[in-house]
PDB file of C-alpha atoms in Angstrom:
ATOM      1  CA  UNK A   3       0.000   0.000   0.000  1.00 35.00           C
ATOM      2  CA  UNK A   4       1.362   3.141  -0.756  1.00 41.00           C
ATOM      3  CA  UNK A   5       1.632   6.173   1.721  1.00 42.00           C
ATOM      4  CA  UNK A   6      -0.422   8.282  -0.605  1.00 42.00           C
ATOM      5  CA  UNK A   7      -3.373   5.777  -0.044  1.00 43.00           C
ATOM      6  CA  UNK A   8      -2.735   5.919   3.899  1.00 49.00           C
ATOM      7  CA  UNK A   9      -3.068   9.164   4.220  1.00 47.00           C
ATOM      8  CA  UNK A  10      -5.525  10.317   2.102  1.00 54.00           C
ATOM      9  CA  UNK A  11      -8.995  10.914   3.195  1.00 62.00           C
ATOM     10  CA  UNK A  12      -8.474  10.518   6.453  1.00 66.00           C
ATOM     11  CA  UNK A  13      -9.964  12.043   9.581  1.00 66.00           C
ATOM     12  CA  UNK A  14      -7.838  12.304  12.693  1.00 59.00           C
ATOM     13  CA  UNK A  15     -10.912  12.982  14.440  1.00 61.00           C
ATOM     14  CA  UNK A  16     -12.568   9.955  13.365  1.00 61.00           C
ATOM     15  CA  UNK A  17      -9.658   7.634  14.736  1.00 60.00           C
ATOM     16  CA  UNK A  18      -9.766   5.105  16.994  1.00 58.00           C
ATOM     17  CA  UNK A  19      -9.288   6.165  20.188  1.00 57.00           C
ATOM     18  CA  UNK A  20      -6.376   4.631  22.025  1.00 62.00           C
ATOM     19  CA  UNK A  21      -4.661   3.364  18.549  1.00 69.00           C
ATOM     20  CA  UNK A  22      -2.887   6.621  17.934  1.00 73.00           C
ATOM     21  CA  UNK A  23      -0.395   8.808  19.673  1.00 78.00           C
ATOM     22  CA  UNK A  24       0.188  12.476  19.653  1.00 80.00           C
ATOM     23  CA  UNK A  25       3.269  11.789  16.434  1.00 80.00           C
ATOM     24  CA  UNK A  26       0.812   9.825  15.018  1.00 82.00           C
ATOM     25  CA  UNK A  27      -1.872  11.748  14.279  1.00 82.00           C
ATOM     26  CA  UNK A  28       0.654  15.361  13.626  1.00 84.00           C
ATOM     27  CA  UNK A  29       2.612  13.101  10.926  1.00 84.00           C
ATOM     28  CA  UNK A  30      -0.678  12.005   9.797  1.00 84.00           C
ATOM     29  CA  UNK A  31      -1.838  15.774   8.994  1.00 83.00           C
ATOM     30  CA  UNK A  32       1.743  16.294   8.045  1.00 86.00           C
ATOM     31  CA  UNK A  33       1.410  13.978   5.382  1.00 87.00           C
ATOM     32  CA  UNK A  34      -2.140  15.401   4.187  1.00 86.00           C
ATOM     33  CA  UNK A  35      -0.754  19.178   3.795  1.00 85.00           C
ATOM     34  CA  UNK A  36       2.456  17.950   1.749  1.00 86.00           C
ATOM     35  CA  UNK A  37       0.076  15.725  -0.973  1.00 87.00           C
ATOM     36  CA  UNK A  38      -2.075  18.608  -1.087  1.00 84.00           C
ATOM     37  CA  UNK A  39       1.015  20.458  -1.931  1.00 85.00           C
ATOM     38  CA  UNK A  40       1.905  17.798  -4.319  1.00 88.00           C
ATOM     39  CA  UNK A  41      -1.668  18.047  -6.076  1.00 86.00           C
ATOM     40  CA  UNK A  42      -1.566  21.405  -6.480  1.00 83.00           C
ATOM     41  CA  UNK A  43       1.785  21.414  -7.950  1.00 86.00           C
ATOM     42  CA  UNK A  44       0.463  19.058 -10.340  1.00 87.00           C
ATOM     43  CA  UNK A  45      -1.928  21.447 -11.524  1.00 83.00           C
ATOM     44  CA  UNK A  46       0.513  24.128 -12.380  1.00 82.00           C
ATOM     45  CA  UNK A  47       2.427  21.422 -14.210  1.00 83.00           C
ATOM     46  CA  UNK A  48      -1.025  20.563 -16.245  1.00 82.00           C
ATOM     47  CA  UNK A  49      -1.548  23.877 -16.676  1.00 79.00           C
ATOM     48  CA  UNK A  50       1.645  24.626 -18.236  1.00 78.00           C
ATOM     49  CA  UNK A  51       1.684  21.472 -20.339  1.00 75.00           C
ATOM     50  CA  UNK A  52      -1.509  22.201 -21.893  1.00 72.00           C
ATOM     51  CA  UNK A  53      -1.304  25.845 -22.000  1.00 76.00           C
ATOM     52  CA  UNK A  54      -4.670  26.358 -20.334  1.00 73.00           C
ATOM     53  CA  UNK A  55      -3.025  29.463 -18.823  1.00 77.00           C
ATOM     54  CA  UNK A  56      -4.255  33.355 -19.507  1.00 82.00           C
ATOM     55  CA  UNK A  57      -2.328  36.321 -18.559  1.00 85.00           C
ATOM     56  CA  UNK A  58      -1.723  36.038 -15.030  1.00 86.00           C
ATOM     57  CA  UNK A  59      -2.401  32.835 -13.917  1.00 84.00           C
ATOM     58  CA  UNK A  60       1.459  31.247 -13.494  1.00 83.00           C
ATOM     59  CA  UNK A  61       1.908  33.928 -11.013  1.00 87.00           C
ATOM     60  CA  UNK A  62      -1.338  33.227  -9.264  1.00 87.00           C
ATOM     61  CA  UNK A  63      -0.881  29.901  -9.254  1.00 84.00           C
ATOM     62  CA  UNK A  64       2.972  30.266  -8.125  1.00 85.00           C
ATOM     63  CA  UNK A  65       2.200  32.208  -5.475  1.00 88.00           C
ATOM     64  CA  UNK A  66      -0.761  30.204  -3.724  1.00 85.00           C
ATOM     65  CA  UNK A  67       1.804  26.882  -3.954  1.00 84.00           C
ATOM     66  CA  UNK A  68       3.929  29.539  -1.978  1.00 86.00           C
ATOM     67  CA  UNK A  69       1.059  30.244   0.764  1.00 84.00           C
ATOM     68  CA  UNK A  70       0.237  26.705   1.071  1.00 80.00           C
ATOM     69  CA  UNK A  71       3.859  26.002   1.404  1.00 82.00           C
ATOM     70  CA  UNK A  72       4.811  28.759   3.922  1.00 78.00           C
ATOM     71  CA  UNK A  73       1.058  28.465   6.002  1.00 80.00           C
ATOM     72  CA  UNK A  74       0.403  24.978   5.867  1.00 86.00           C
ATOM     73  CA  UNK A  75       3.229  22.819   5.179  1.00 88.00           C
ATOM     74  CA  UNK A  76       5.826  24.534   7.351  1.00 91.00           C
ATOM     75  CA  UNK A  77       3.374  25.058   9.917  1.00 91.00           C
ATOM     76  CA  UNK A  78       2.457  21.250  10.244  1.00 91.00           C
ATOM     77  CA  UNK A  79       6.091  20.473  10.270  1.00 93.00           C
ATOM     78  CA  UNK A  80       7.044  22.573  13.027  1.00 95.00           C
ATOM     79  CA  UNK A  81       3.848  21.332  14.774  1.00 93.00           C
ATOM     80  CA  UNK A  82       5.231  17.627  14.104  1.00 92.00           C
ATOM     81  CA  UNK A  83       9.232  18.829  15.188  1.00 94.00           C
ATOM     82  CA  UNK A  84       7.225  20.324  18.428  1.00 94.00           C
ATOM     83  CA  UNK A  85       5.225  17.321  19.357  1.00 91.00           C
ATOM     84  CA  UNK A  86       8.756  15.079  18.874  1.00 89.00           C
ATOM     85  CA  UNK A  87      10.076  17.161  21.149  1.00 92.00           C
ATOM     86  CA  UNK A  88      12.349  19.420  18.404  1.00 95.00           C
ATOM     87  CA  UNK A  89      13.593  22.237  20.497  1.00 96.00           C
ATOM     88  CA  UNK A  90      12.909  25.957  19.714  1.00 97.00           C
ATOM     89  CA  UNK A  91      16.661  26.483  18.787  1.00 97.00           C
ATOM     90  CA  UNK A  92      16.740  23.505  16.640  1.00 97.00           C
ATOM     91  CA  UNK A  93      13.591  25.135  14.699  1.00 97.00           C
ATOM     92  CA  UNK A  94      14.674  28.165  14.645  1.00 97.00           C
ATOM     93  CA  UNK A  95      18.158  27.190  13.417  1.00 97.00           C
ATOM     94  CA  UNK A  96      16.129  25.104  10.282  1.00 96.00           C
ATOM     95  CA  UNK A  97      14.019  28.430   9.838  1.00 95.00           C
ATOM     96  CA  UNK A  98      17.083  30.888  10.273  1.00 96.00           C
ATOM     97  CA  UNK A  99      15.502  32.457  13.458  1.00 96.00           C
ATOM     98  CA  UNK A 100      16.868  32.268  17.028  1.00 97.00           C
ATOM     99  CA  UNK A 101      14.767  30.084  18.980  1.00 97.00           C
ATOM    100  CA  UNK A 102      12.684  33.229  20.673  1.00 98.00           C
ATOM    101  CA  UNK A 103      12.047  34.104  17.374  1.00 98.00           C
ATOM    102  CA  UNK A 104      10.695  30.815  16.456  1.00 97.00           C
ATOM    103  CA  UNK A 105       9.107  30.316  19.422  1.00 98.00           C
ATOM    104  CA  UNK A 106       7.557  34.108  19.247  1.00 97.00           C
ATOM    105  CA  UNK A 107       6.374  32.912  15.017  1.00 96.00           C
ATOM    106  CA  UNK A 108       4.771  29.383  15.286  1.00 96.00           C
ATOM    107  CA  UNK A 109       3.860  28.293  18.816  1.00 97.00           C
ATOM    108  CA  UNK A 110       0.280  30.094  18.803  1.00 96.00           C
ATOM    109  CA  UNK A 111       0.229  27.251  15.874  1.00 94.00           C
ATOM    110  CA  UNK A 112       1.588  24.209  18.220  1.00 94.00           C
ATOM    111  CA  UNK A 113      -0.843  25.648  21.021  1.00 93.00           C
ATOM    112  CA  UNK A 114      -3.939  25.548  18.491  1.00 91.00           C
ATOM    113  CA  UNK A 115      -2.935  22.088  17.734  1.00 88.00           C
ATOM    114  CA  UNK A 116      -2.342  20.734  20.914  1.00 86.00           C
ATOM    115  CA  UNK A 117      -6.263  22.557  22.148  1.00 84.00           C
ATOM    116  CA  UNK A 118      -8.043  20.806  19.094  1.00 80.00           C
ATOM    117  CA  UNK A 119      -6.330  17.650  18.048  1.00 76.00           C
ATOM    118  CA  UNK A 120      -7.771  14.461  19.041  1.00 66.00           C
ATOM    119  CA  UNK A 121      -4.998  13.194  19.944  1.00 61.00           C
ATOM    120  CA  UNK A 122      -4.667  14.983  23.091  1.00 52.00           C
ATOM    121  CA  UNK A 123      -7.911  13.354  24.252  1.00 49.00           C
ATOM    122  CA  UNK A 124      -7.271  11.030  27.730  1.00 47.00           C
ATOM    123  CA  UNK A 125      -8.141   8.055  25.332  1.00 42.00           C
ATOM    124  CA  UNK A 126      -5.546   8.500  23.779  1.00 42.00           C
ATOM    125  CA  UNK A 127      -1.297   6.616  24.223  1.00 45.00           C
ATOM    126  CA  UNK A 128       1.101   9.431  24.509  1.00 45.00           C
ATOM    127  CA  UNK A 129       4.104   7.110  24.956  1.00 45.00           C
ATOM    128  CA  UNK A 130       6.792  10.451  25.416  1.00 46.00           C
ATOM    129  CA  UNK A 131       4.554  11.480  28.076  1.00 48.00           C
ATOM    130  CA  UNK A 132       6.073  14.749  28.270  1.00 49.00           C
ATOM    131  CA  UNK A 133       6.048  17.791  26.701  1.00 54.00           C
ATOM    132  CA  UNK A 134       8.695  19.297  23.904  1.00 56.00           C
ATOM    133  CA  UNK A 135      11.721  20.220  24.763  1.00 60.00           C
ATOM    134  CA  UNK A 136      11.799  24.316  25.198  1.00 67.00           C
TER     135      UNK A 136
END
């Protein structure tokens, strides 16, 4: 089975509870933003095979890859790095920030996570059992 056909269409809400742990479920979503990435990459390469394109649109469609690169893919991964237990300075070092500044950027974004995953429901195995390293 490929990963493309584990991940896709899946609901981490709709998981069974106890089966999954906190990495689990964050490299599960992980997984979802980058083929979503993938797909819409795709379409830009359709696009410019079959010149389907009017003025405009290989910019447009450049620069929402970008957003769904820099808002959704990078955010899931440093959600994923956090729940491993990635430090701050180790993020910040991959994102060219000190770790304050990293810290200051994305951990509103690990905090939303943590408050609304279902993995962080008392059902579920959190074999770490601690939290990230700061």
């Amino acid at each position: 089975m490929s990963n493309q056909a584990i991940t896709d269409g899946v609901n981490v809400g709709q998981l069974p509870t106890g089966d999954f742990t906190d990495s689990d479920v964050v490299r599960i979503e992980f997984g979802q933003q980058a083929a979503s990435l993938a797909s819409k990459m795709h379409s830009i390469a359709v696009m410019l095979c079959e010149d389907q394109a009017v003025a405009g649109d290989y910019l447009a469609a450049a620069l929402q890859a970008q957003h769904s690169l820099e808002f959704n893919l990078i955010r899931s991964a440093v959600v994923a790095e956090r729940v491993r237990g990635t430090s701050w300075k180790e993020i910040g070092r991959q994102l060219l920030l000190t770790a304050a500044e990293a810290k200051q950027q994305w951990d509103r974004h690990v905090t939303d996570w943590q408050r609304t995953s279902p993995a962080h429901s008392c059902y579920r195995k959190n074999p770490g059992g601690g939290t990230p390293n700061p």
